[in-house]
Coordinates of N, CA, C and O in Angstrom, one line a residue:
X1 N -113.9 119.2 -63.0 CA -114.4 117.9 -62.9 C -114.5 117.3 -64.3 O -114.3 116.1 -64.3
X2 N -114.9 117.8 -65.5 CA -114.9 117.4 -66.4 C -113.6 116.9 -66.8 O -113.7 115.7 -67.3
X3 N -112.4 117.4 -66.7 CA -111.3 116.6 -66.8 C -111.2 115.3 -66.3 O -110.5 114.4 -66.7
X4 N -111.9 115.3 -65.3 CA -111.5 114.0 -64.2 C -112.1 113.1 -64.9 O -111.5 112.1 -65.5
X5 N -113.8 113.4 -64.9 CA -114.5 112.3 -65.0 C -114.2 111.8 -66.9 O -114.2 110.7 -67.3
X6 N -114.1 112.8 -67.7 CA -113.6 112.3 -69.0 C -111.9 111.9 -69.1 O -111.5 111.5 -70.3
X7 N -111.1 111.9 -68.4 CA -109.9 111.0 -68.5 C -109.1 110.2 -67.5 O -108.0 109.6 -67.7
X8 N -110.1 110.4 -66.2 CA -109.6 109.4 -65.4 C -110.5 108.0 -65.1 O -110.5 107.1 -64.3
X9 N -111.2 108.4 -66.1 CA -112.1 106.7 -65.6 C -112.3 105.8 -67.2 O -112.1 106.5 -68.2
X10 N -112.5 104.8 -67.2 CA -112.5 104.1 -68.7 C -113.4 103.8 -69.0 O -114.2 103.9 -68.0
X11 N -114.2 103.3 -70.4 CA -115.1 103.4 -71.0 C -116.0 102.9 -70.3 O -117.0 103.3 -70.7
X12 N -116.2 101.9 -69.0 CA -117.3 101.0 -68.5 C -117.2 101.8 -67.1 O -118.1 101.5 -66.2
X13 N -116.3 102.7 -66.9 CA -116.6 104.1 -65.9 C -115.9 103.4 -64.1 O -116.5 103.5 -63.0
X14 N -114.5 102.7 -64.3 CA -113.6 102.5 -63.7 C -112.7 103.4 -63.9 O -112.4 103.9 -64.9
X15 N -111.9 103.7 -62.5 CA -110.9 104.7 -62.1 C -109.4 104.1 -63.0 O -109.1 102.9 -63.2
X16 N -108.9 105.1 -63.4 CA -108.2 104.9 -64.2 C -107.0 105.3 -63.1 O -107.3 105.9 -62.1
X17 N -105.5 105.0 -63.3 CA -104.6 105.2 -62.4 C -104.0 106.4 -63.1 O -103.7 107.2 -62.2
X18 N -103.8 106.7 -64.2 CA -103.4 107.9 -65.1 C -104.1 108.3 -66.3 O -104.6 107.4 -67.0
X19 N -104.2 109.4 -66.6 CA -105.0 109.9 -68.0 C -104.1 109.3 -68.9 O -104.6 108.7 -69.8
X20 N -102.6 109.4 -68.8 CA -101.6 109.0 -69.9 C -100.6 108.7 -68.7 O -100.3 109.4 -67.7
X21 N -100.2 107.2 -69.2 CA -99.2 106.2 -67.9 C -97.8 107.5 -68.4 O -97.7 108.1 -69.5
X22 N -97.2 107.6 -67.4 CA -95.8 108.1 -68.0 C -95.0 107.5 -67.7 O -94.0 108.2 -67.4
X23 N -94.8 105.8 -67.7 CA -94.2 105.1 -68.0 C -94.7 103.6 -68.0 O -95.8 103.3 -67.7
X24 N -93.9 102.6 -68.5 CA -94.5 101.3 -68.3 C -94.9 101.1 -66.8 O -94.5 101.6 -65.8
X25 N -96.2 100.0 -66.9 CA -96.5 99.9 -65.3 C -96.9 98.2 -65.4 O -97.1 97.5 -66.4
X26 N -96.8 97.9 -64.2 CA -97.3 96.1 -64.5 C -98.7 95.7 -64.1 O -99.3 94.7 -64.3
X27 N -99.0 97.0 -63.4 CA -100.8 97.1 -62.9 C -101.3 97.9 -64.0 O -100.9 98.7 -64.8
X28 N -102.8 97.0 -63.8 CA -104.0 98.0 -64.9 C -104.7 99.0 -63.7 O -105.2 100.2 -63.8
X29 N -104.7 98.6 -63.1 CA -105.7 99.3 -61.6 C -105.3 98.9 -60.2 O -104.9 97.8 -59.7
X30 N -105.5 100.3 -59.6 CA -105.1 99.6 -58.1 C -106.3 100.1 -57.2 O -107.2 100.8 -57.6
X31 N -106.1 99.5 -56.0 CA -107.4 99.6 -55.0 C -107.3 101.6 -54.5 O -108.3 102.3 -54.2
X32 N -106.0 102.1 -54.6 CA -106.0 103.1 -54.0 C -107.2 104.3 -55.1 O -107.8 105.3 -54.7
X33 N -107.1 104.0 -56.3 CA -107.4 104.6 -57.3 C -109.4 104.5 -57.3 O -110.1 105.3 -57.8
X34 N -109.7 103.1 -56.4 CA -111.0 102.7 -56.7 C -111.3 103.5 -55.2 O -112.5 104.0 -55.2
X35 N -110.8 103.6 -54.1 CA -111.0 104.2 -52.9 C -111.0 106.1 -53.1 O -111.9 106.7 -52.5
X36 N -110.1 106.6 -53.8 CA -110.5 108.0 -53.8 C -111.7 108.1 -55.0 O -112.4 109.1 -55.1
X37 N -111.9 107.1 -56.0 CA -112.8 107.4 -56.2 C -114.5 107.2 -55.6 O -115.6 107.7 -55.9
X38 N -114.1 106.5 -54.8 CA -115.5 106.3 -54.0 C -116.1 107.5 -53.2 O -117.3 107.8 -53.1
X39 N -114.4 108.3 -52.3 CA -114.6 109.4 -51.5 C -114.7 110.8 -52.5 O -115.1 111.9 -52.2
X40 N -114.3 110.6 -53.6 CA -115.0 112.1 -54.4 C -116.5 111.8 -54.5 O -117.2 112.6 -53.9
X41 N -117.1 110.3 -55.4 CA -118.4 110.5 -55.7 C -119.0 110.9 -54.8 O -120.0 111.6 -55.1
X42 N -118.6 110.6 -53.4 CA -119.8 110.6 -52.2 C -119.9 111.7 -51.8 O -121.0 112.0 -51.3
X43 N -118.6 112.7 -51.8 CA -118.1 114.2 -51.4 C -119.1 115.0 -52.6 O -119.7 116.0 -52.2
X44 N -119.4 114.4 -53.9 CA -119.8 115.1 -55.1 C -121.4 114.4 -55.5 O -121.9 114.4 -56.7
X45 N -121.9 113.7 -54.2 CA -122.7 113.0 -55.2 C -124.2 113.8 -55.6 O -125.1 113.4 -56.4
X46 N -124.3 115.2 -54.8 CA -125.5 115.9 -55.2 C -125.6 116.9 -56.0 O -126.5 117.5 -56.5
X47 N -123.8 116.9 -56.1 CA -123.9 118.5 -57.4 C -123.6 117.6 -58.7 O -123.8 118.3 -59.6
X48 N -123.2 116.4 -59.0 CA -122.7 115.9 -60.2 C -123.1 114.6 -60.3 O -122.4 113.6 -60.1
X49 N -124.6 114.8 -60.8 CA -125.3 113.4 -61.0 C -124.9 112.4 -61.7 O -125.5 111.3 -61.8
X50 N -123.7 112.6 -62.3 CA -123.4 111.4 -63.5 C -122.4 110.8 -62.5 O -122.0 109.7 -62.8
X51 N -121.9 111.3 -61.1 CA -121.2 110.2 -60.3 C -121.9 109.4 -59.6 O -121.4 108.6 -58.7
X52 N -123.0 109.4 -60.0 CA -124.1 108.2 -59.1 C -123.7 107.1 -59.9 O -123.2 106.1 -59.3
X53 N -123.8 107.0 -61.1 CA -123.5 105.3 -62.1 C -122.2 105.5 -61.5 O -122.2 104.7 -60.6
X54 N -120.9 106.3 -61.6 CA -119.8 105.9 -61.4 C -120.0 105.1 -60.2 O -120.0 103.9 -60.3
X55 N -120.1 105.5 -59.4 CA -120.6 105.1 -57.9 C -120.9 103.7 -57.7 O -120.4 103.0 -56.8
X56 N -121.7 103.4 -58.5 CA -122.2 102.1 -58.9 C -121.6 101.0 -59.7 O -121.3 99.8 -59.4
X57 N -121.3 101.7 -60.7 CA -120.1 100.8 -61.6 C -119.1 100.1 -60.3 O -119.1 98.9 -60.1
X58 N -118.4 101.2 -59.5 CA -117.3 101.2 -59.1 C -117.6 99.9 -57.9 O -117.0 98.8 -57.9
X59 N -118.4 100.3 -57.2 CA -119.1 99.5 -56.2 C -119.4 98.3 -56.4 O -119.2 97.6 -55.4
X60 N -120.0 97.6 -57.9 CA -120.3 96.6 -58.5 C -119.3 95.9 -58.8 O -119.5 94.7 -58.6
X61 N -117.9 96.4 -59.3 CA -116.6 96.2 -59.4 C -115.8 95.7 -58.7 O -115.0 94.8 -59.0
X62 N -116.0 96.4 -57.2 CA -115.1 96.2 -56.2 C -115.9 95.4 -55.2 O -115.1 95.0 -54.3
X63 N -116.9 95.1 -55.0 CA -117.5 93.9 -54.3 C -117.4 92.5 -55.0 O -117.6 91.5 -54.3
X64 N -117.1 92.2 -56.2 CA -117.2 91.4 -57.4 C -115.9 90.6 -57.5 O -115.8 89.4 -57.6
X65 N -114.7 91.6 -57.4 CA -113.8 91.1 -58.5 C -112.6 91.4 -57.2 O -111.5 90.8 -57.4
X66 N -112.6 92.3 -55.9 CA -111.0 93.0 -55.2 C -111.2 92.8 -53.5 O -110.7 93.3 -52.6
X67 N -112.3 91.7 -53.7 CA -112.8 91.3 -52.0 C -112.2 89.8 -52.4 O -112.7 89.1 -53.2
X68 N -111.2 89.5 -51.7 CA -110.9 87.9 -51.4 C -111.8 87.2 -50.5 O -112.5 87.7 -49.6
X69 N -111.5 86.1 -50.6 CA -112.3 84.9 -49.9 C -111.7 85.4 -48.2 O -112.3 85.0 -47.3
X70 N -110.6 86.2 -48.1 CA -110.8 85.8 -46.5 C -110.9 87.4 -45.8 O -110.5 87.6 -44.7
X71 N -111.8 88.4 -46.7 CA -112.2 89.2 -46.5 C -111.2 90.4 -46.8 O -111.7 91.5 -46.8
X72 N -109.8 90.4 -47.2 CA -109.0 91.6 -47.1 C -109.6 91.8 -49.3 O -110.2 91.1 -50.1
X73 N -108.9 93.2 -49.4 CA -109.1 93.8 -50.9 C -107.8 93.3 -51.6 O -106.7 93.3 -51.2
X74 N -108.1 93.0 -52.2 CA -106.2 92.8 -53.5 C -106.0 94.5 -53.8 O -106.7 95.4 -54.1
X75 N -104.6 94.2 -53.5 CA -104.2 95.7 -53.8 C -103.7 96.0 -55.5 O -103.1 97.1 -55.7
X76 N -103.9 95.3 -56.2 CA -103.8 95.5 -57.6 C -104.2 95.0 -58.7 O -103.3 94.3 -59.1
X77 N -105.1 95.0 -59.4 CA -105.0 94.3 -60.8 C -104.0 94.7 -61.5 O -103.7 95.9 -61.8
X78 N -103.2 93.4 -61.9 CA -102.3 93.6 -62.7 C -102.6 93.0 -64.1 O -103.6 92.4 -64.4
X79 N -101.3 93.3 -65.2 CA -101.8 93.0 -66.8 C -102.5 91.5 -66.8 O -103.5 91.3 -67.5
X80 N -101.8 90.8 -66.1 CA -101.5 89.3 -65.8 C -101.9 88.8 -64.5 O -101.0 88.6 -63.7
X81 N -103.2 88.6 -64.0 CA -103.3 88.1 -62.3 C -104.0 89.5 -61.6 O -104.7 90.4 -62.1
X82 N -103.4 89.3 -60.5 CA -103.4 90.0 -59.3 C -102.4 90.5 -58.1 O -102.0 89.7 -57.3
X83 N -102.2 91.3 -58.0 CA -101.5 91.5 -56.3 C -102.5 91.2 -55.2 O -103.5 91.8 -54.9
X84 N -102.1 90.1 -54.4 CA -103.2 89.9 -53.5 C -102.7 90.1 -52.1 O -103.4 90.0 -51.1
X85 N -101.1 90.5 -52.0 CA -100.8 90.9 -51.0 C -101.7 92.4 -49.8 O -101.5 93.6 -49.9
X86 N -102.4 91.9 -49.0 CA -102.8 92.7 -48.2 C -102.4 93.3 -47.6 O -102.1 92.7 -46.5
X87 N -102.0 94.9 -47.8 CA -101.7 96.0 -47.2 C -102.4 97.2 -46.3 O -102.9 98.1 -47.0
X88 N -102.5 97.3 -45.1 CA -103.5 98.4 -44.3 C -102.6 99.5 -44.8 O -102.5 100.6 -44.3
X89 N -102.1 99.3 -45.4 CA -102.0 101.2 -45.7 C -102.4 101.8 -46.4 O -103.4 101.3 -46.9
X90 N -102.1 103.0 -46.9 CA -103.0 104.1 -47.5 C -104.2 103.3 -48.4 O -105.4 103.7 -48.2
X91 N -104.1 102.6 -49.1 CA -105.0 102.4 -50.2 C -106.5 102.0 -49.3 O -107.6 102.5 -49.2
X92 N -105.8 100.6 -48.6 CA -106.9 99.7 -47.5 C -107.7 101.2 -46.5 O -108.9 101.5 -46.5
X93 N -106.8 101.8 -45.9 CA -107.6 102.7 -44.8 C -108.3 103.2 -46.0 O -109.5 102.9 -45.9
X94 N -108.1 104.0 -47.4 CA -109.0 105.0 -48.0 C -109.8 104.4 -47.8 O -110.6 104.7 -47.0
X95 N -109.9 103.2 -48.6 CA -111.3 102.1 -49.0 C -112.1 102.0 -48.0 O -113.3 102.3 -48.2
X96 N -111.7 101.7 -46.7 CA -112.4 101.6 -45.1 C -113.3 102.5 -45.1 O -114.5 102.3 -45.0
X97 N -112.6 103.9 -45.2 CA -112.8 105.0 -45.0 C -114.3 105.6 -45.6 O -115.3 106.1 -45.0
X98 N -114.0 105.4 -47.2 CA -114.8 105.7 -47.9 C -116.3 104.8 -48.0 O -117.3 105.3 -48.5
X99 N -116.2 103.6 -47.5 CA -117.2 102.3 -47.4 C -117.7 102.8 -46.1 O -118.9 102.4 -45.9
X100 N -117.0 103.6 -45.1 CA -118.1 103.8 -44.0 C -118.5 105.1 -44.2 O -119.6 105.5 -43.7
X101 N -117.5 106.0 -45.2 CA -118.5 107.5 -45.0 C -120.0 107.4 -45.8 O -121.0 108.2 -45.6
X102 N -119.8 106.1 -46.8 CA -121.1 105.5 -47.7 C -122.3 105.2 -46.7 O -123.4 105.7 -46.6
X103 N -121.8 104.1 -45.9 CA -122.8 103.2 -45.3 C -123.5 104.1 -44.4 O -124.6 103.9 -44.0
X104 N -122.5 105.5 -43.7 CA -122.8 106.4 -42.8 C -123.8 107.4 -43.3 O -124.6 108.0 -42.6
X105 N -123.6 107.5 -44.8 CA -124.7 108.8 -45.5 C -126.0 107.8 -45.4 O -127.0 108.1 -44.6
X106 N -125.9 106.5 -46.4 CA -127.0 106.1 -46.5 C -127.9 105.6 -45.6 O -129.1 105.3 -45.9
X107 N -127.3 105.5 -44.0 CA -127.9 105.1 -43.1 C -128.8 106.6 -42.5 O -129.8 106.5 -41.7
X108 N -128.4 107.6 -42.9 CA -128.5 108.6 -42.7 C -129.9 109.0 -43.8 O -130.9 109.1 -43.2
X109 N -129.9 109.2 -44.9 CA -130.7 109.0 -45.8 C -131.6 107.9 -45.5 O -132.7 108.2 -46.1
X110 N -131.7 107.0 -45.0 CA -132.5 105.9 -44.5 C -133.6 106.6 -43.6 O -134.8 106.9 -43.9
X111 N -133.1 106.7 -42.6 CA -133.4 107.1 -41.3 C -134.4 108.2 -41.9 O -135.6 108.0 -41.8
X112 N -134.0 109.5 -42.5 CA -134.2 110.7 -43.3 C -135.9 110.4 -43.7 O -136.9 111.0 -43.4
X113 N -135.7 109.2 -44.6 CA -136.9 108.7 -45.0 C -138.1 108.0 -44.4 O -139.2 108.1 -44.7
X114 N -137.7 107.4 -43.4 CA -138.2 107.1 -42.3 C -139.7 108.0 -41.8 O -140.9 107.9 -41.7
X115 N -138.0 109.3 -41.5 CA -139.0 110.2 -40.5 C -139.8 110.7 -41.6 O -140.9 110.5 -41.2
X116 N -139.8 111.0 -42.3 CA -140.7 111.8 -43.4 C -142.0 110.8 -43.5 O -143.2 110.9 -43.2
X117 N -141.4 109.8 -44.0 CA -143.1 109.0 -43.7 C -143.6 109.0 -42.8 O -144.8 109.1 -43.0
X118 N -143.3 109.0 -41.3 CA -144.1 108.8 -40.0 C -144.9 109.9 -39.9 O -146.1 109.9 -39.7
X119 N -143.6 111.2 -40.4 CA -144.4 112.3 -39.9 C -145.8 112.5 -40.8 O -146.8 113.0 -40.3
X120 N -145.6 112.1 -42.2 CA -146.5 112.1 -43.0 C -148.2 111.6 -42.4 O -149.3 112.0 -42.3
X121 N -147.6 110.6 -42.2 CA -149.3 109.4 -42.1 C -149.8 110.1 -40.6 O -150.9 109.7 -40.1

């Protein structure tokens, strides 16, 4: 994990597409790269507490800047613009994927807290 998290994310703790490009590319980032990183932090988020800010960062990022106005993700920041062509494949389902295994924990963790207080008082 230390490799991962020291060379695949960049200094403000965005997923990086390669540690070292091995070739020219015309994208800086793509959605598929922001989607597995969502499903590691969530897979890793109790044993490797420094993936909670990633988590965050990432999340802050991708609600901000890769949600278009008519609800689909752009599938790339490029050097120059964007790819805003919307694709359901691999990258879109990860994203899906990973945004419900989220909303599915924390609903979960919600609930969790809930009962703890009831049973409490």
């Amino acid at each position: 994990m230390r490799y991962y998290i020291t060379n695949l994310f960049s200094e403000n703790s965005l997923p990086k597409p390669f540690s070292k490009r091995p070739r020219m590319t015309v994208y800086r980032r793509e959605l598929y790269d922001y989607a597995e990183c969502i499903n590691l932090c969530i897979l890793l988020r109790d044993r490797i507490p420094s993936l909670d800010r990633v988590l965050k960062c990432v999340l802050d990022d991708l609600l901000t800047r890769w949600i278009k106005p008519d609800g689909s993700f752009r599938s790339r920041e490029l050097w120059l613009g964007w790819d805003n062509v919307p694709m359901h494949r691999w990258a879109q389902s990860q994203m899906f994927r990973g945004l419900a295994l989220l909303a599915l924990q924390e609903r979960g963790a919600c609930a969790a807290i809930r009962t703890v207080q009831f049973q409490t008082q």
